[in-house]
Short mmCIF file of C-alpha atoms in Angstrom, two decimals:
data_model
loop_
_atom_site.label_atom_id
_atom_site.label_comp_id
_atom_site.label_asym_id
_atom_site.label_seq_id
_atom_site.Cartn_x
_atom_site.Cartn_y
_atom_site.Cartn_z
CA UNK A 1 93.00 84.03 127.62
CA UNK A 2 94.50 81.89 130.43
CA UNK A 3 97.29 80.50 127.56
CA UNK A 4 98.92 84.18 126.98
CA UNK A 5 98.66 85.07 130.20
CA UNK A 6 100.78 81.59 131.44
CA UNK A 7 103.23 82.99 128.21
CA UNK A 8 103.57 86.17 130.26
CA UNK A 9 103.85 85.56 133.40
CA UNK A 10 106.55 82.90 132.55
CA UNK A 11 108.49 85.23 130.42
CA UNK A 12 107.77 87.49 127.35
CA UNK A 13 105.94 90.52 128.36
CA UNK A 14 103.09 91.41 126.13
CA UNK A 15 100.53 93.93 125.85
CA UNK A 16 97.51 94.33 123.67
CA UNK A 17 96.50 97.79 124.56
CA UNK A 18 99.17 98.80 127.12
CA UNK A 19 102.47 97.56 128.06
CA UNK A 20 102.58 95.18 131.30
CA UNK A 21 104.38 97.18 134.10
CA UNK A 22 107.45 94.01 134.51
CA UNK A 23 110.95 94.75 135.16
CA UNK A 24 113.30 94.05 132.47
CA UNK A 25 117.01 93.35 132.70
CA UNK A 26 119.56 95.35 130.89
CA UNK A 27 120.05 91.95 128.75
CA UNK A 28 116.64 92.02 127.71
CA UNK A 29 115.13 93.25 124.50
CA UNK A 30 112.41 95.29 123.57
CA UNK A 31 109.89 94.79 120.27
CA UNK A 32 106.62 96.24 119.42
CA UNK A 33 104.29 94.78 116.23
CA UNK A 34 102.05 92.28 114.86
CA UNK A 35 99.63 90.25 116.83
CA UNK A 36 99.91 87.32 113.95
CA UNK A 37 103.13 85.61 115.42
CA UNK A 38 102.74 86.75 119.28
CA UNK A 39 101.59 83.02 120.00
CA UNK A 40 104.78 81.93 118.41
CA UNK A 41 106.76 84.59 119.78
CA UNK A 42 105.64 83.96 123.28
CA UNK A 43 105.85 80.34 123.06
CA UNK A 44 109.62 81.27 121.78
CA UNK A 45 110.84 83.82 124.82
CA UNK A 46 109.41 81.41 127.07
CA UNK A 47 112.00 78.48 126.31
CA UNK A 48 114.57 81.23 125.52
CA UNK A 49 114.15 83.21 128.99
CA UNK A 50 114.21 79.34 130.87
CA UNK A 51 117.46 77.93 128.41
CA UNK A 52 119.29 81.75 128.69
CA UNK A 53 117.73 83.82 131.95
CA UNK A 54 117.43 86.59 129.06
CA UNK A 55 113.59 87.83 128.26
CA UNK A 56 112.35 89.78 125.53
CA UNK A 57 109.96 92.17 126.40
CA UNK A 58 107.52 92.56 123.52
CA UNK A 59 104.21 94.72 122.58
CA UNK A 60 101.64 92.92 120.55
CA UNK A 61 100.25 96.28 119.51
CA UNK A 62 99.73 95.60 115.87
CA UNK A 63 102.19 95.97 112.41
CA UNK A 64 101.37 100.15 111.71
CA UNK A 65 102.54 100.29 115.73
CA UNK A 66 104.94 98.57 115.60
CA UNK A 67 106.46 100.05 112.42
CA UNK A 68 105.70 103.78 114.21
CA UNK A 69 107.66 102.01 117.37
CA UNK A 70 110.89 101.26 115.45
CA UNK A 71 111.23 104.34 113.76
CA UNK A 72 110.60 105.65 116.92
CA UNK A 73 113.52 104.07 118.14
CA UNK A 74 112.00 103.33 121.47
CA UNK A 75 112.42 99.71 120.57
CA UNK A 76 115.21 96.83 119.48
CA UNK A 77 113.20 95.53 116.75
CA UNK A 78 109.82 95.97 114.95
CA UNK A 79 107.44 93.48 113.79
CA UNK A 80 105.44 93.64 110.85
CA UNK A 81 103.63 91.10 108.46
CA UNK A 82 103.17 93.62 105.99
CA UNK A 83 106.86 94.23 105.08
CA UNK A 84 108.63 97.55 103.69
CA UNK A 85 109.58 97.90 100.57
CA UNK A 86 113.17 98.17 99.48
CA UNK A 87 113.33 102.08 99.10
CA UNK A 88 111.31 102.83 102.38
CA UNK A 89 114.22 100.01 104.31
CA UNK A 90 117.15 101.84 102.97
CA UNK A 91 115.61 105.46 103.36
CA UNK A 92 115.15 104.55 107.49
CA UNK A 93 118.40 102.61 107.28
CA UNK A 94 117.10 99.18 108.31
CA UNK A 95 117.14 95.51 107.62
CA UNK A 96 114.36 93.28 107.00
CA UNK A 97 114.01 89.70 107.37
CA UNK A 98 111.29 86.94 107.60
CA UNK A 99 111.00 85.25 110.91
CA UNK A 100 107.69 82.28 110.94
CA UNK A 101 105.21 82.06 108.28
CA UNK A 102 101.69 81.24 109.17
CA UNK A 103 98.27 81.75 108.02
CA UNK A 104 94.95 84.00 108.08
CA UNK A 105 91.48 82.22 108.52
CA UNK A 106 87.79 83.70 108.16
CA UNK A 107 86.37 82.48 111.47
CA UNK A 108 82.20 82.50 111.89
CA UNK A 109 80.05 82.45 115.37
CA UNK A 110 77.08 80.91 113.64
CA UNK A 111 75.26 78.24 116.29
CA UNK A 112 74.96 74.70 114.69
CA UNK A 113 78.37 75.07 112.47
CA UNK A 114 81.58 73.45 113.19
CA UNK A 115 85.07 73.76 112.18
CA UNK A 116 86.17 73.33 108.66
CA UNK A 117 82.10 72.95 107.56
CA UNK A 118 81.39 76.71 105.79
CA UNK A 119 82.77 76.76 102.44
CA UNK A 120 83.41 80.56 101.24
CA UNK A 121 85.23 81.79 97.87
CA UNK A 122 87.57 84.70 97.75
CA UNK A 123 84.97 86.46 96.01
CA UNK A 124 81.91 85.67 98.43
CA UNK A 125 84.45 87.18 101.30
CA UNK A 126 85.11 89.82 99.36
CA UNK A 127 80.91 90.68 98.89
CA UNK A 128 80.29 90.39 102.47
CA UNK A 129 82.93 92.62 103.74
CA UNK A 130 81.40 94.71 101.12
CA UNK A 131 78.53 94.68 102.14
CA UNK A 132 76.42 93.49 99.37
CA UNK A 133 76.16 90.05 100.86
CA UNK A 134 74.28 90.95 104.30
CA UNK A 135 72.33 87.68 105.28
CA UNK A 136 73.76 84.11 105.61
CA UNK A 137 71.12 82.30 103.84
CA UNK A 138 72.31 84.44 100.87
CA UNK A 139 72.01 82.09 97.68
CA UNK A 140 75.35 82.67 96.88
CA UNK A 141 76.31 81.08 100.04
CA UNK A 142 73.56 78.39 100.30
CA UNK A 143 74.88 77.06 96.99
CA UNK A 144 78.59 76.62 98.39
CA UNK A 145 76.60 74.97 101.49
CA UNK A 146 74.04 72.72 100.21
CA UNK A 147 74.19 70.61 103.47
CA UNK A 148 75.01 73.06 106.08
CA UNK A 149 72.12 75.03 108.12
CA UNK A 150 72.14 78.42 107.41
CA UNK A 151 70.25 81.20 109.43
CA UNK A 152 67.84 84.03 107.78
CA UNK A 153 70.25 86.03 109.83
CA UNK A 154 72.65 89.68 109.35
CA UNK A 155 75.87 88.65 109.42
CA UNK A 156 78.13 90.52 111.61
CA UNK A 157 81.35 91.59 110.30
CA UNK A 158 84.23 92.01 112.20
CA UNK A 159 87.40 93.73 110.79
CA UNK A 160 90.87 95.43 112.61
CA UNK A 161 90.36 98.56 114.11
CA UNK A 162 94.31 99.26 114.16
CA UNK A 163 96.96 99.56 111.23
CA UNK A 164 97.48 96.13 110.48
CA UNK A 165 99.52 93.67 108.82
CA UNK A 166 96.91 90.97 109.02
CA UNK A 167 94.73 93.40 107.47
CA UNK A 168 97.14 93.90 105.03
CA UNK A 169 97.23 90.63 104.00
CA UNK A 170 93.48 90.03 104.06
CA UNK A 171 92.79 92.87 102.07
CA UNK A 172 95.67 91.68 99.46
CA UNK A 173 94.34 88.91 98.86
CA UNK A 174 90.90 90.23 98.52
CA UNK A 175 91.98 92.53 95.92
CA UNK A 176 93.55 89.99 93.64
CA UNK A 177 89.92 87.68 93.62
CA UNK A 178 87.54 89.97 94.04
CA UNK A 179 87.52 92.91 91.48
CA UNK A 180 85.27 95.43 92.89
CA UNK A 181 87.29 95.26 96.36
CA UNK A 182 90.24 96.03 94.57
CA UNK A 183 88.46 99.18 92.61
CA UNK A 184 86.31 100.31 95.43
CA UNK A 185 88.92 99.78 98.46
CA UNK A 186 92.25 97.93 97.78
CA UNK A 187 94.97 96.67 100.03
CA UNK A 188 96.73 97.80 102.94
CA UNK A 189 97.32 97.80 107.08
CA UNK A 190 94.17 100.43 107.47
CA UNK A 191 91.92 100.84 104.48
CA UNK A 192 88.04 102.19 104.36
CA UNK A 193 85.96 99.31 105.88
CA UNK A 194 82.42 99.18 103.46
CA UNK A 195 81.19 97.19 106.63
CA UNK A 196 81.26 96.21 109.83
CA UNK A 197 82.87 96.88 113.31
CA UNK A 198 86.30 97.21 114.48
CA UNK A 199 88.19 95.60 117.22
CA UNK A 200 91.70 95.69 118.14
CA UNK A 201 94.39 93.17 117.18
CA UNK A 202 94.15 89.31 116.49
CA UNK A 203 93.28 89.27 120.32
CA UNK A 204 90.26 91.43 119.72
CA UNK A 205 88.68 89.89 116.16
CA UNK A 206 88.69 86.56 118.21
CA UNK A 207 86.97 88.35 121.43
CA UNK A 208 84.33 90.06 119.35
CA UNK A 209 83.50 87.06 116.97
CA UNK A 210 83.22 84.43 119.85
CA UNK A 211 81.06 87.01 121.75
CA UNK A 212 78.79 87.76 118.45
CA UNK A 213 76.48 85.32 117.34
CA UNK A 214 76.26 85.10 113.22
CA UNK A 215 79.86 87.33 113.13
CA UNK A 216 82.46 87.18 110.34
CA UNK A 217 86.15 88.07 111.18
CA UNK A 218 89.66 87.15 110.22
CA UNK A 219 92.82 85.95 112.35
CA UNK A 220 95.78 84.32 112.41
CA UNK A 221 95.34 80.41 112.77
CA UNK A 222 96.45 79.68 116.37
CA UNK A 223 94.18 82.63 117.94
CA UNK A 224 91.16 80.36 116.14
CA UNK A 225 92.13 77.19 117.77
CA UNK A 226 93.32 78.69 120.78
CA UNK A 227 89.77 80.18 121.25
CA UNK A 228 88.20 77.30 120.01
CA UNK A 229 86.83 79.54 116.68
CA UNK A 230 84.47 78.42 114.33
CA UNK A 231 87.19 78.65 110.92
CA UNK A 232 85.80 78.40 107.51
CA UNK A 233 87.50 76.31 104.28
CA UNK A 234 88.25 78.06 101.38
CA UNK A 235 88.21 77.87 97.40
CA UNK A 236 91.98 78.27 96.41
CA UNK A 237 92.83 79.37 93.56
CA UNK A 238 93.52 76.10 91.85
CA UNK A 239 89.43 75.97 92.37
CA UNK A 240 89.91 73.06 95.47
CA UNK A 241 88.25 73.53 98.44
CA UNK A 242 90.94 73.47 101.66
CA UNK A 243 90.98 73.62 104.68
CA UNK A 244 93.50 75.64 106.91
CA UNK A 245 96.39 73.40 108.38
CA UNK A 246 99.63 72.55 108.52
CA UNK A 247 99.59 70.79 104.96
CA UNK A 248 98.02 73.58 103.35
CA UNK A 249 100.42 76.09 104.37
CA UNK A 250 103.27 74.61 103.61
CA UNK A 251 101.86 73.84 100.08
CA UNK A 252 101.68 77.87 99.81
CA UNK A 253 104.71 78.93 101.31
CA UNK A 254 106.44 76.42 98.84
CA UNK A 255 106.21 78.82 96.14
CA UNK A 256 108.03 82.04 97.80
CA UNK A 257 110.93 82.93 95.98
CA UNK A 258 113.32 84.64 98.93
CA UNK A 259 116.24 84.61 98.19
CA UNK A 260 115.51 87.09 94.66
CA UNK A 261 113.70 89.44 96.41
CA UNK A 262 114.90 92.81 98.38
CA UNK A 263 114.77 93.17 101.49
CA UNK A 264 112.87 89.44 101.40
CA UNK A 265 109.66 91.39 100.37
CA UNK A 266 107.30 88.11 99.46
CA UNK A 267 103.79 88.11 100.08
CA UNK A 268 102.47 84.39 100.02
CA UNK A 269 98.26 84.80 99.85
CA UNK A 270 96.64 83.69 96.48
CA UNK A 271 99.51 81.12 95.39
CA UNK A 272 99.05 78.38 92.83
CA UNK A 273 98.77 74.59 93.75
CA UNK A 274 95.87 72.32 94.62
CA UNK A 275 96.38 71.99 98.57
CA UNK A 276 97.64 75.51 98.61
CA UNK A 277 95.75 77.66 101.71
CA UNK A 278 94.91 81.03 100.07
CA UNK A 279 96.03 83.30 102.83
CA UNK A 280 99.30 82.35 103.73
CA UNK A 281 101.43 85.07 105.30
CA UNK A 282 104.69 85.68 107.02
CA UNK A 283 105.64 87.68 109.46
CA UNK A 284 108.76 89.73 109.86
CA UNK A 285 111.80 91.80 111.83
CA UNK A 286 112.94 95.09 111.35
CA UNK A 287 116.05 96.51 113.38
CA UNK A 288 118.48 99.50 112.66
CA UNK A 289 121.65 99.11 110.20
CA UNK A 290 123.27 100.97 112.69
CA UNK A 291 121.35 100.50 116.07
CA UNK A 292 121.69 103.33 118.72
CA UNK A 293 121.92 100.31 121.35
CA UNK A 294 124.42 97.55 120.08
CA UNK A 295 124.12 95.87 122.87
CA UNK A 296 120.42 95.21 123.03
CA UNK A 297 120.55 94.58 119.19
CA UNK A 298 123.37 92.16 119.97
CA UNK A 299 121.19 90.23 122.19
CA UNK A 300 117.82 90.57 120.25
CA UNK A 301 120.12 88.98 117.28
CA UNK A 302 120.97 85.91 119.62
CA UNK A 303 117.60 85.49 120.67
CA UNK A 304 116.55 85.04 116.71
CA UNK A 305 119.18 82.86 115.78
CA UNK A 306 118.29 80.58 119.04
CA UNK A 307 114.53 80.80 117.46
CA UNK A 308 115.69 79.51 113.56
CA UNK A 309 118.12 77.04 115.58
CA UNK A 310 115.63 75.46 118.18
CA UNK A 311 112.22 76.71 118.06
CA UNK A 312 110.78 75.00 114.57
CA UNK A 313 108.94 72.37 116.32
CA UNK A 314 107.48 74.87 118.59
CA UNK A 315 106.32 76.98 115.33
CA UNK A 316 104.81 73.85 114.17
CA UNK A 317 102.94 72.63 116.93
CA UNK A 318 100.90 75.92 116.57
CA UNK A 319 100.91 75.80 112.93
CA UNK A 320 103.26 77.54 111.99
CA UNK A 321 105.68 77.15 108.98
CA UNK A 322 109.61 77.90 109.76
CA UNK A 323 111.43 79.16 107.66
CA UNK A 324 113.40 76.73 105.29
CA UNK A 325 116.86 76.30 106.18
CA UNK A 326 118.69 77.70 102.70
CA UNK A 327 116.48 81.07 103.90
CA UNK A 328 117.44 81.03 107.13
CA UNK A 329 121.46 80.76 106.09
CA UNK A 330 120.72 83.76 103.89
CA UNK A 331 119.46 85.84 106.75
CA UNK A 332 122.34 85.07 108.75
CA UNK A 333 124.52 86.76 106.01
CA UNK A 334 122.18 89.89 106.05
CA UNK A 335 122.97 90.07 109.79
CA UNK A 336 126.60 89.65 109.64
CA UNK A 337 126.77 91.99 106.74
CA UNK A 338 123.98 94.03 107.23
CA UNK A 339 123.47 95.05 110.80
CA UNK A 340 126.64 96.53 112.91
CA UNK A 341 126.16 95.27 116.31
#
């Protein structure tokens, strides 16, 4: 992926399975998490490292990692898009706070179908990570598809092999439109596939489904247009069919109530609303109360605010949503009165 490795040799250091051997300064900062933002992320330290000199060293190692990382404390700050619940922040004394929203796609390697052409319900997805929908000429699909050209073919299906929080959120919103998901295997970071092969991180869904013809995974929305991914529309749950975008997200995130909930724990998939994308997520920061290294948590603090002040056009322009501004001022306070850098 010649785009993340231009992000990394310019400035954020990322790793996928193992951490790139680059010197960092004693300014720099350290993370470890979720593959969802790292386009974001790395589009962020880039601009950061070139406007400040300061990098941020970051592991794209996946949400479960990057939780273990944190508590750890082998890092600054941890990234997760399946965030901790209020009991679980104050028991490992930290703070939580959402950084970008975005958005999960199904994305298909089926020859003949473009972009934005397969139609799929919550509850079809559900079947065929199941398991009980195994061909794509399955009627229940052909009638969503009357005038696409589906193959008498197995579909492949491609899930995470690692703990998670795109998983988490897929596997949420499974269980809230497809009943026997929720009964048979439920929500979380790491659950009990019915189906399928794993593959490591957003990075390795998107390898494995461009590489498999008829395949079936999920990722985040810039790692499908970054490697030019078949993505499917969706039924929301106003009944409209959508497609992923800009638009669509912003319709879902416009329902999260932040500033009521603890330790900002919102999860945005399933929302109300006509244009409303069904798997809207976002992604978010742990650090320490009391970190062990103020300065670094200093610094990872200034690199954050510099992100909410400057880098909302760059979230956009790969489709992200930034935060609203009212959210943003609120997670200012938490630092100030939260974290004791």
């Amino acid at each position: 992926m010649n785009f993340f490795k231009a992000i990394a040799a310019a400035g954020l250091v990322v790793a996928s399975a193992s951490v790139f051997s680059v010197a960092v300064k004693a300014a720099d900062v350290t993370g470890a998490g979720a593959t969802f933002p790292f386009p974001v992320y790395s589009k962020w330290a880039d601009a950061y490292k070139k406007e400040t000199g300061h990098g941020v060293n970051y592991q794209s190692i996946g949400s479960g990692a990057g939780i273990k990382q944190i508590l750890a404390k082998t890092v600054t700050f941890g990234a997760t898009d399946a965030p901790l619940k209020a009991d679980k922040l104050e028991k490992d004394g930290l703070v939580q706070w959402p950084m970008v929203m975005g958005a999960i796609v199904p994305v298909v390697n089926i020859e003949g179908v473009k972009p934005g052409e397969l139609v799929l319900s919550g509850e079809l997805l559900g079947d065929i990570y199941l398991g009980k929908i195994t061909k794509w000429d399955d009627p229940a699909i052909v009638k969503l598809n009357p005038g696409v050209k589906l193959p008498s073919a197995s579909i492949a299906v491609v899930h995470r092999s690692d703990g998670a929080g795109t998983s988490f959120n897929f596997t949420n919103y499974l269980s809230k439109v497809n009943a026997e998901w929720k009964s048979r295997v439920g929500e979380g970071t790491a659950v009990e596939w019915p189906a399928g092969v794993g593959a490591k991180g957003n990075e390795g869904v998107s390898g494995n489904v461009g590489q498999t013809r008829n395949a079936i995974g999920y990722v985040e929305y810039a790692y499908a247009k970054q490697n030019k991914l078949t993505y499917t529309a969706l039924i929301n749950k106003a009944g409209k069919v959508v497609q992923p975008g800009g638009a669509s997200f912003q319709a879902a995130a416009a329902n999260a109530d932040w500033a009521s909930a603890p330790g900002y724990h919102v999860i945005l998939t399933d929302q109300p609303g006509e244009a409303s994308w069904p798997i809207t997520a976002a992604t978010f920061i742990l650090m320490y109360s009391e970190p062990s290294d103020k300065a670094a948590s200093a610094e990872a603090i200034k690199f954050f605010k510099w992100a909410f002040e400057k880098g909302g056009v760059m979230a956009e322009e790969l489709d992200y949503i930034p935060m609203p501004e009212s959210v943003v001022k609120q997670i200012e306070k938490t630092w100030t009165s939260e974290i004791k850098s």
